Amino acid sequence: MTDPLVTVLGGTGFLGSFIVNDLVEAGYSVRVACRHPGRGIRPESDRVERVTCDIRDERSLRPALEGSAAMVNAVALYEEKHGLTFDQIHVDGAHKAARCARDLGVKRQILISGIGASTASASNYVRARAQGEQAARSAFGDTTILRPSTLCSRHQGFVSALDMVTRLPVIPLFGRGNTRLQPVYAGDVAAAARRCIEMSGTTGKPFELGGGEIYTYRECIDLMLEHKGIRRPKIPLPFGSWHLLATLLGLLPKPPLNRDQVILMENDNVVGENVGTFADLGIEPLSLRAIIGGERPHPCRT
Ligand SMILES: NC(=O)c1ccc[n+]([C@@H]2O[C@H](COP(=O)([O-])OP(=O)(O)OC[C@H]3O[C@@H](n4cnc5c(N)ncnc54)[C@H](OP(=O)(O)O)[C@@H]3O)[C@@H](O)[C@H]2O)c1
């Protein structure tokens, strides 16, 4: 392939930036499309074009997708505020983007969703993710769905949350801290997105992307404490108390925790069965231990 164009909706975000960098390094031209495309320091490359686009607005989606061979939708909304709803972004927006992509002859669509997406979830966010998958597929049948577990890099995402919580003198656990998690390196998910653009056998399939090792939440805390060379007491805190705390914190202008995040922590977030995985894409994902330790991302196996 010679320099094909890929539009990354949400390309300035945490995962979006990794996807853009990975594509550029692999020789693609990339169009970053979001509401504030100038934000973020990376990537600066003449292979990267930045366009203003709101996923709710078809008139801005069309020029963002015109001429693209593939689209990756990495747009996120984690909290309903300022009149923005999960339905607008994750369901209706995903549908609009998929329909525009189909109308404009975009060949491949990758939708970033999340492990655990379910229409039966108590979380509005998680339900919207599942409905968004259906909405994207209804407009673009060959949509490849990538469902990562909790994302991190050496200093961002879940690792940054672990760093913050281990600064406390006493660490409150979600319940007994037994929820199983499979934190995944954002660079590995970015590599998976590119593989899905390139590998025709991935069209229309769901992939669940978890890191190299599964840990309980308590073990994740212990890894960070070990990395810092410190000890802290940990206390179990029932989920009912976390829900109350999330409700109270919701009164703040920028709440550090919300109800949907508490619900997410009530359920295991690990790769399930009957779905594609990193192994099918020839990628050996890093473990949380390796990410925290700053192990250099290894090259993919194929
Ligand atoms: N972070 C995690 O642990 C995690 C775990 C599993 C799945 N995921 C999924 O991974 C994807 C990326 O998440 P992330 O954490 O990288 O998100 P993020 O850092 O919050 O970035 C969100 C991106 O979406 C863009 N965006 C937001 N509203 C938009 C709109 N109305 N129109 C167009 N673009 C818009 C933002 O740019 P502007 O604000 O400039 O528009 C930004 O580029 C999401 O689908 C998320 O649900 C994340």
Coordinates of C-alpha atoms and ligand atoms in Angstrom, one line a residue:
M1 CA 0.0 0.0 0.0
T2 CA 1.3 3.5 -0.7
D3 CA 0.4 6.1 1.8
P4 CA -3.3 5.5 2.1
L5 CA -5.4 8.0 4.1
V6 CA -6.9 7.0 7.4
T7 CA -9.3 9.3 9.3
V8 CA -9.0 9.0 13.1
L9 CA -12.1 10.5 14.8
G10 CA -10.9 11.5 18.3
G11 CA -7.3 11.4 17.2
T12 CA -6.1 13.9 19.8
G13 CA -7.3 11.7 22.7
F14 CA -5.3 9.3 24.8
L15 CA -5.8 6.3 22.7
G16 CA -6.4 8.3 19.5
S17 CA -2.8 9.8 19.8
F18 CA -1.3 6.4 20.0
I19 CA -3.3 5.3 16.9
V20 CA -2.3 8.3 14.9
N21 CA 1.4 7.8 15.8
D22 CA 1.3 4.1 15.0
L23 CA -0.3 4.8 11.6
V24 CA 2.2 7.5 10.7
E25 CA 5.1 5.3 11.7
A26 CA 3.7 2.6 9.4
G27 CA 3.6 5.0 6.5
Y28 CA 0.0 6.1 6.4
S29 CA -1.3 9.6 6.0
V30 CA -3.7 10.4 8.8
R31 CA -6.5 12.9 9.2
V32 CA -7.2 13.8 12.8
A33 CA -10.8 14.8 13.2
C34 CA -12.3 16.2 16.4
R35 CA -13.8 19.4 17.8
H36 CA -10.4 20.9 18.8
P37 CA -7.9 19.3 16.4
G38 CA -5.1 21.6 17.4
R39 CA -5.0 20.4 21.0
G40 CA -2.4 17.9 22.1
I41 CA 1.2 18.1 21.4
R42 CA 1.5 14.9 19.3
P43 CA 1.9 14.1 16.6
E44 CA 3.6 16.8 14.6
S45 CA 4.2 15.4 11.1
D46 CA 3.5 16.4 7.5
R47 CA 1.6 13.2 7.2
V48 CA -1.0 14.4 9.7
E49 CA -3.8 16.7 8.6
R50 CA -6.1 18.1 11.3
V51 CA -9.8 18.9 10.7
T52 CA -12.5 20.2 12.9
C53 CA -15.3 17.7 13.2
D54 CA -18.2 17.0 15.6
I55 CA -19.4 13.5 15.5
R56 CA -22.9 14.8 16.1
D57 CA -22.8 16.8 12.9
E58 CA -22.9 15.0 9.5
R59 CA -21.9 18.2 7.7
S60 CA -18.6 18.2 9.5
L61 CA -18.2 14.4 9.3
R62 CA -18.4 14.3 5.5
P63 CA -15.3 16.4 4.7
A64 CA -13.4 14.5 7.5
L65 CA -14.1 11.2 5.8
E66 CA -13.9 12.2 2.1
G67 CA -11.1 10.3 0.3
S68 CA -10.2 8.1 3.3
A69 CA -9.5 4.4 2.9
A70 CA -10.4 3.7 6.5
M71 CA -11.9 5.3 9.6
V72 CA -11.1 4.6 13.2
N73 CA -13.7 6.0 15.7
A74 CA -11.9 6.7 19.0
V75 CA -14.3 9.4 20.2
A76 CA -15.0 9.3 23.9
L77 CA -17.5 10.8 26.4
Y78 CA -17.1 9.5 29.9
E79 CA -19.5 11.8 31.7
E80 CA -22.8 13.4 30.6
K81 CA -22.4 17.1 31.1
H82 CA -22.7 20.4 29.3
G83 CA -25.8 19.0 27.4
L84 CA -23.7 16.1 26.0
T85 CA -25.2 12.7 26.3
F86 CA -23.8 9.2 25.9
D87 CA -26.5 8.6 23.3
Q88 CA -25.5 11.6 21.2
I89 CA -21.8 10.6 21.1
H90 CA -21.6 6.8 21.5
V91 CA -24.9 5.7 19.8
D92 CA -26.2 8.4 17.4
G93 CA -22.7 9.7 16.7
A94 CA -21.3 6.3 16.0
H95 CA -24.2 5.7 13.6
K96 CA -23.8 9.0 11.8
A97 CA -20.0 8.4 11.3
A98 CA -20.6 4.8 10.1
R99 CA -23.3 6.0 7.7
C100 CA -21.1 8.8 6.3
A101 CA -18.2 6.4 5.9
R102 CA -20.4 3.9 4.0
D103 CA -21.9 6.6 1.8
L104 CA -18.4 8.0 0.9
G105 CA -17.0 4.5 0.0
V106 CA -14.6 4.2 3.0
K107 CA -13.5 0.6 2.9
R108 CA -12.7 -0.2 6.5
Q109 CA -14.3 1.0 9.8
I110 CA -12.8 0.3 13.2
L111 CA -15.0 1.3 16.2
I112 CA -13.3 1.5 19.6
S113 CA -15.7 0.3 22.3
G114 CA -14.9 -1.4 25.6
I115 CA -14.8 -4.8 27.3
G116 CA -18.1 -5.5 29.1
A117 CA -20.2 -3.4 26.7
S118 CA -23.8 -4.7 27.4
T119 CA -27.3 -3.5 26.8
A120 CA -28.2 -5.1 30.2
S121 CA -25.6 -3.1 32.2
A122 CA -26.7 -0.8 35.1
S123 CA -24.3 1.8 33.7
N124 CA -25.7 4.3 31.2
Y125 CA -22.2 4.5 29.7
V126 CA -21.7 0.8 29.3
R127 CA -25.2 0.4 27.8
A128 CA -24.5 3.2 25.3
R129 CA -21.3 1.4 24.2
A130 CA -23.2 -1.7 23.4
Q131 CA -26.0 0.2 21.6
G132 CA -23.2 2.1 19.7
E133 CA -21.7 -1.1 18.5
Q134 CA -25.2 -2.1 17.1
A135 CA -25.8 1.3 15.6
A136 CA -22.4 1.3 13.8
R137 CA -23.0 -2.2 12.5
S138 CA -26.5 -1.3 11.3
A139 CA -25.0 1.4 9.1
F140 CA -21.7 -0.3 8.2
G141 CA -22.1 -4.1 8.4
D142 CA -18.3 -4.8 8.2
T143 CA -17.4 -2.7 11.2
T144 CA -14.6 -4.2 13.2
I145 CA -15.2 -3.6 16.9
L146 CA -12.2 -3.3 19.3
R147 CA -13.1 -3.6 23.0
P148 CA -10.0 -2.7 25.1
S149 CA -9.8 -3.3 28.8
T150 CA -8.7 -0.4 30.9
L151 CA -6.1 1.6 29.0
C152 CA -2.7 2.7 30.2
S153 CA 0.7 3.8 29.3
R154 CA 3.7 4.3 31.6
H155 CA 2.3 7.6 33.0
Q156 CA -1.3 7.8 31.8
G157 CA -4.7 6.2 32.2
F158 CA -5.0 3.5 34.8
V159 CA -1.3 3.7 35.8
S160 CA -1.8 7.4 36.6
A161 CA -4.9 6.5 38.7
L162 CA -2.8 3.9 40.6
D163 CA -0.1 6.5 41.1
M164 CA -2.6 8.9 42.6
V165 CA -4.3 6.4 44.9
T166 CA -1.0 5.1 46.3
R167 CA -0.2 8.6 47.4
L168 CA -2.9 8.3 50.1
P169 CA -1.8 7.3 53.6
V170 CA -4.5 4.5 53.6
I171 CA -5.7 3.0 50.3
P172 CA -9.5 2.3 50.0
L173 CA -10.2 -0.8 47.9
F174 CA -13.2 -1.2 45.6
G175 CA -15.1 -3.8 47.7
R176 CA -12.4 -6.3 48.8
G177 CA -10.3 -5.4 45.8
N178 CA -11.0 -8.7 44.1
T179 CA -12.4 -7.4 40.7
R180 CA -10.3 -8.9 37.9
L181 CA -8.7 -6.5 35.5
Q182 CA -6.5 -6.9 32.4
P183 CA -5.0 -3.4 31.9
V184 CA -3.8 -2.9 28.4
Y185 CA -1.0 -0.7 26.9
A186 CA -2.6 1.9 24.5
G187 CA 0.2 1.3 22.0
D188 CA -0.8 -2.4 21.7
V189 CA -4.4 -1.4 21.1
A190 CA -3.2 1.1 18.4
A191 CA -1.2 -1.7 16.8
A192 CA -4.3 -3.8 16.8
A193 CA -6.4 -1.1 15.1
R194 CA -3.8 -0.9 12.3
R195 CA -3.7 -4.7 11.9
C196 CA -7.5 -4.7 11.6
I197 CA -7.3 -2.1 8.8
E198 CA -4.7 -4.3 7.0
M199 CA -6.0 -7.8 7.7
S200 CA -9.1 -8.6 5.6
G201 CA -10.1 -11.5 7.9
T202 CA -10.9 -9.1 10.7
T203 CA -13.8 -7.4 9.0
G204 CA -17.0 -7.4 10.9
K205 CA -15.5 -9.1 13.9
P206 CA -15.3 -8.2 17.6
F207 CA -12.0 -8.3 19.3
E208 CA -11.4 -8.0 23.1
L209 CA -8.0 -6.6 23.9
G210 CA -6.6 -7.2 27.4
G211 CA -3.0 -6.9 28.6
G212 CA -0.5 -9.7 29.0
E213 CA -1.6 -10.6 32.6
I214 CA -4.8 -10.5 34.6
Y215 CA -4.7 -9.0 38.1
T216 CA -7.1 -8.3 40.9
Y217 CA -7.5 -4.6 41.7
R218 CA -5.6 -5.3 45.0
E219 CA -2.8 -6.8 43.0
C220 CA -2.7 -3.7 40.8
I221 CA -2.3 -1.5 43.8
D222 CA 0.5 -3.9 45.2
L223 CA 2.3 -3.6 41.9
M224 CA 2.4 0.2 42.1
L225 CA 3.4 0.1 45.8
E226 CA 6.2 -2.3 44.9
H227 CA 7.3 -0.1 42.0
K228 CA 7.5 2.9 44.3
G229 CA 9.2 0.9 47.1
I230 CA 6.6 1.9 49.7
R231 CA 4.0 0.2 51.9
R232 CA 0.5 1.4 52.6
P233 CA -2.4 -0.2 54.5
K234 CA -5.4 -1.1 52.3
I235 CA -8.9 -1.2 53.6
P236 CA -11.9 -2.8 51.9
L237 CA -14.7 -0.3 51.2
P238 CA -18.1 -1.7 50.2
F239 CA -19.4 -0.7 46.8
G240 CA -22.5 1.0 48.5
S241 CA -20.0 3.5 50.1
W242 CA -18.4 4.1 46.7
H243 CA -21.8 4.8 45.1
L244 CA -22.5 7.3 47.9
L245 CA -19.1 8.9 47.5
A246 CA -19.6 9.2 43.7
T247 CA -23.0 10.9 44.2
L248 CA -21.4 13.4 46.6
L249 CA -18.4 14.0 44.3
G250 CA -20.9 14.6 41.5
L251 CA -21.6 17.9 43.1
L252 CA -18.0 19.1 42.2
P253 CA -17.4 20.9 38.9
K254 CA -14.8 18.2 37.9
P255 CA -15.7 15.0 39.9
P256 CA -12.7 12.6 40.1
L257 CA -15.1 9.6 40.2
N258 CA -18.6 9.0 38.8
R259 CA -21.3 6.3 39.2
D260 CA -20.4 4.6 35.9
Q261 CA -16.8 4.1 37.0
V262 CA -18.0 2.5 40.3
I263 CA -20.3 0.2 38.3
L264 CA -17.3 -0.7 36.0
M265 CA -15.2 -1.6 39.1
E266 CA -18.0 -3.9 40.3
N267 CA -17.5 -6.3 37.4
D268 CA -14.5 -8.2 36.1
N269 CA -13.0 -6.5 33.0
V270 CA -11.1 -9.3 31.2
V271 CA -11.2 -10.8 27.8
G272 CA -14.1 -13.1 27.2
E273 CA -14.8 -16.1 25.0
N274 CA -15.8 -16.4 21.3
V275 CA -14.1 -13.1 20.4
G276 CA -10.9 -12.2 18.5
T277 CA -7.9 -11.4 20.7
F278 CA -4.4 -9.9 20.3
A279 CA -3.2 -13.4 19.5
D280 CA -5.3 -13.5 16.3
L281 CA -3.6 -10.2 15.3
G282 CA -0.1 -11.5 16.0
I283 CA 0.5 -9.1 18.9
E284 CA 1.9 -10.1 22.3
P285 CA 0.5 -7.5 24.7
L286 CA 2.5 -6.0 27.5
S287 CA 1.5 -6.7 31.1
L288 CA 0.7 -4.0 33.7
R289 CA 4.0 -4.9 35.5
A290 CA 5.9 -4.3 32.3
I291 CA 4.1 -1.0 31.6
I292 CA 4.7 0.3 35.1
G293 CA 8.3 -0.8 34.9
G294 CA 8.8 1.2 31.7
E295 CA 9.6 -1.9 29.7
R296 CA 10.1 -0.8 26.1
P297 CA 7.2 -1.8 23.9
H298 CA 8.4 -4.8 22.0
P299 CA 8.0 -5.2 18.3
C300 CA 4.9 -7.2 17.2
R301 CA 5.6 -10.8 16.4
T302 CA 4.5 -10.6 12.7
Ligands
LIG1 N1 -9.5 5.1 28.7 C1 -9.8 3.9 28.9 O1 -9.4 3.2 29.9 C2 -10.7 3.1 28.0 C3 -11.0 1.8 28.2 C4 -11.8 1.1 27.3 C5 -12.3 1.7 26.2 N2 -12.0 3.0 25.9 C6 -12.5 3.7 24.7 O2 -11.4 4.1 24.0 C7 -11.8 5.2 23.2 C8 -10.9 6.4 23.4 O3 -10.9 6.8 24.7 P1 -9.8 7.8 25.3 O4 -9.7 7.5 26.8 O5 -8.6 7.8 24.5 O6 -10.6 9.2 25.2 P2 -10.1 10.7 25.4 O7 -8.7 10.8 25.8 O8 -11.1 11.3 26.3 O9 -10.3 11.4 23.9 C9 -11.5 11.6 23.4 C10 -11.4 12.1 22.0 O10 -12.7 12.2 21.4 C11 -12.8 13.6 20.9 N3 -14.2 14.0 20.9 C12 -15.0 14.1 22.1 N4 -16.2 14.5 21.7 C13 -16.2 14.6 20.4 C14 -17.2 15.0 19.4 N5 -18.4 15.4 19.8 N6 -16.9 15.0 18.1 C15 -15.7 14.6 17.7 N7 -14.7 14.2 18.5 C16 -15.0 14.3 19.9 C17 -11.9 14.4 21.7 O11 -11.5 15.6 21.1 P3 -12.3 17.0 21.2 O12 -12.7 17.1 22.6 O13 -11.4 18.0 20.7 O14 -13.5 16.8 20.3 C18 -10.7 13.5 21.9 O15 -9.9 13.5 20.7 C19 -13.3 5.6 23.6 O16 -14.2 4.9 22.8 C20 -13.3 4.9 25.0 O17 -14.7 4.6 25.4 C21 -11.2 3.7 26.8

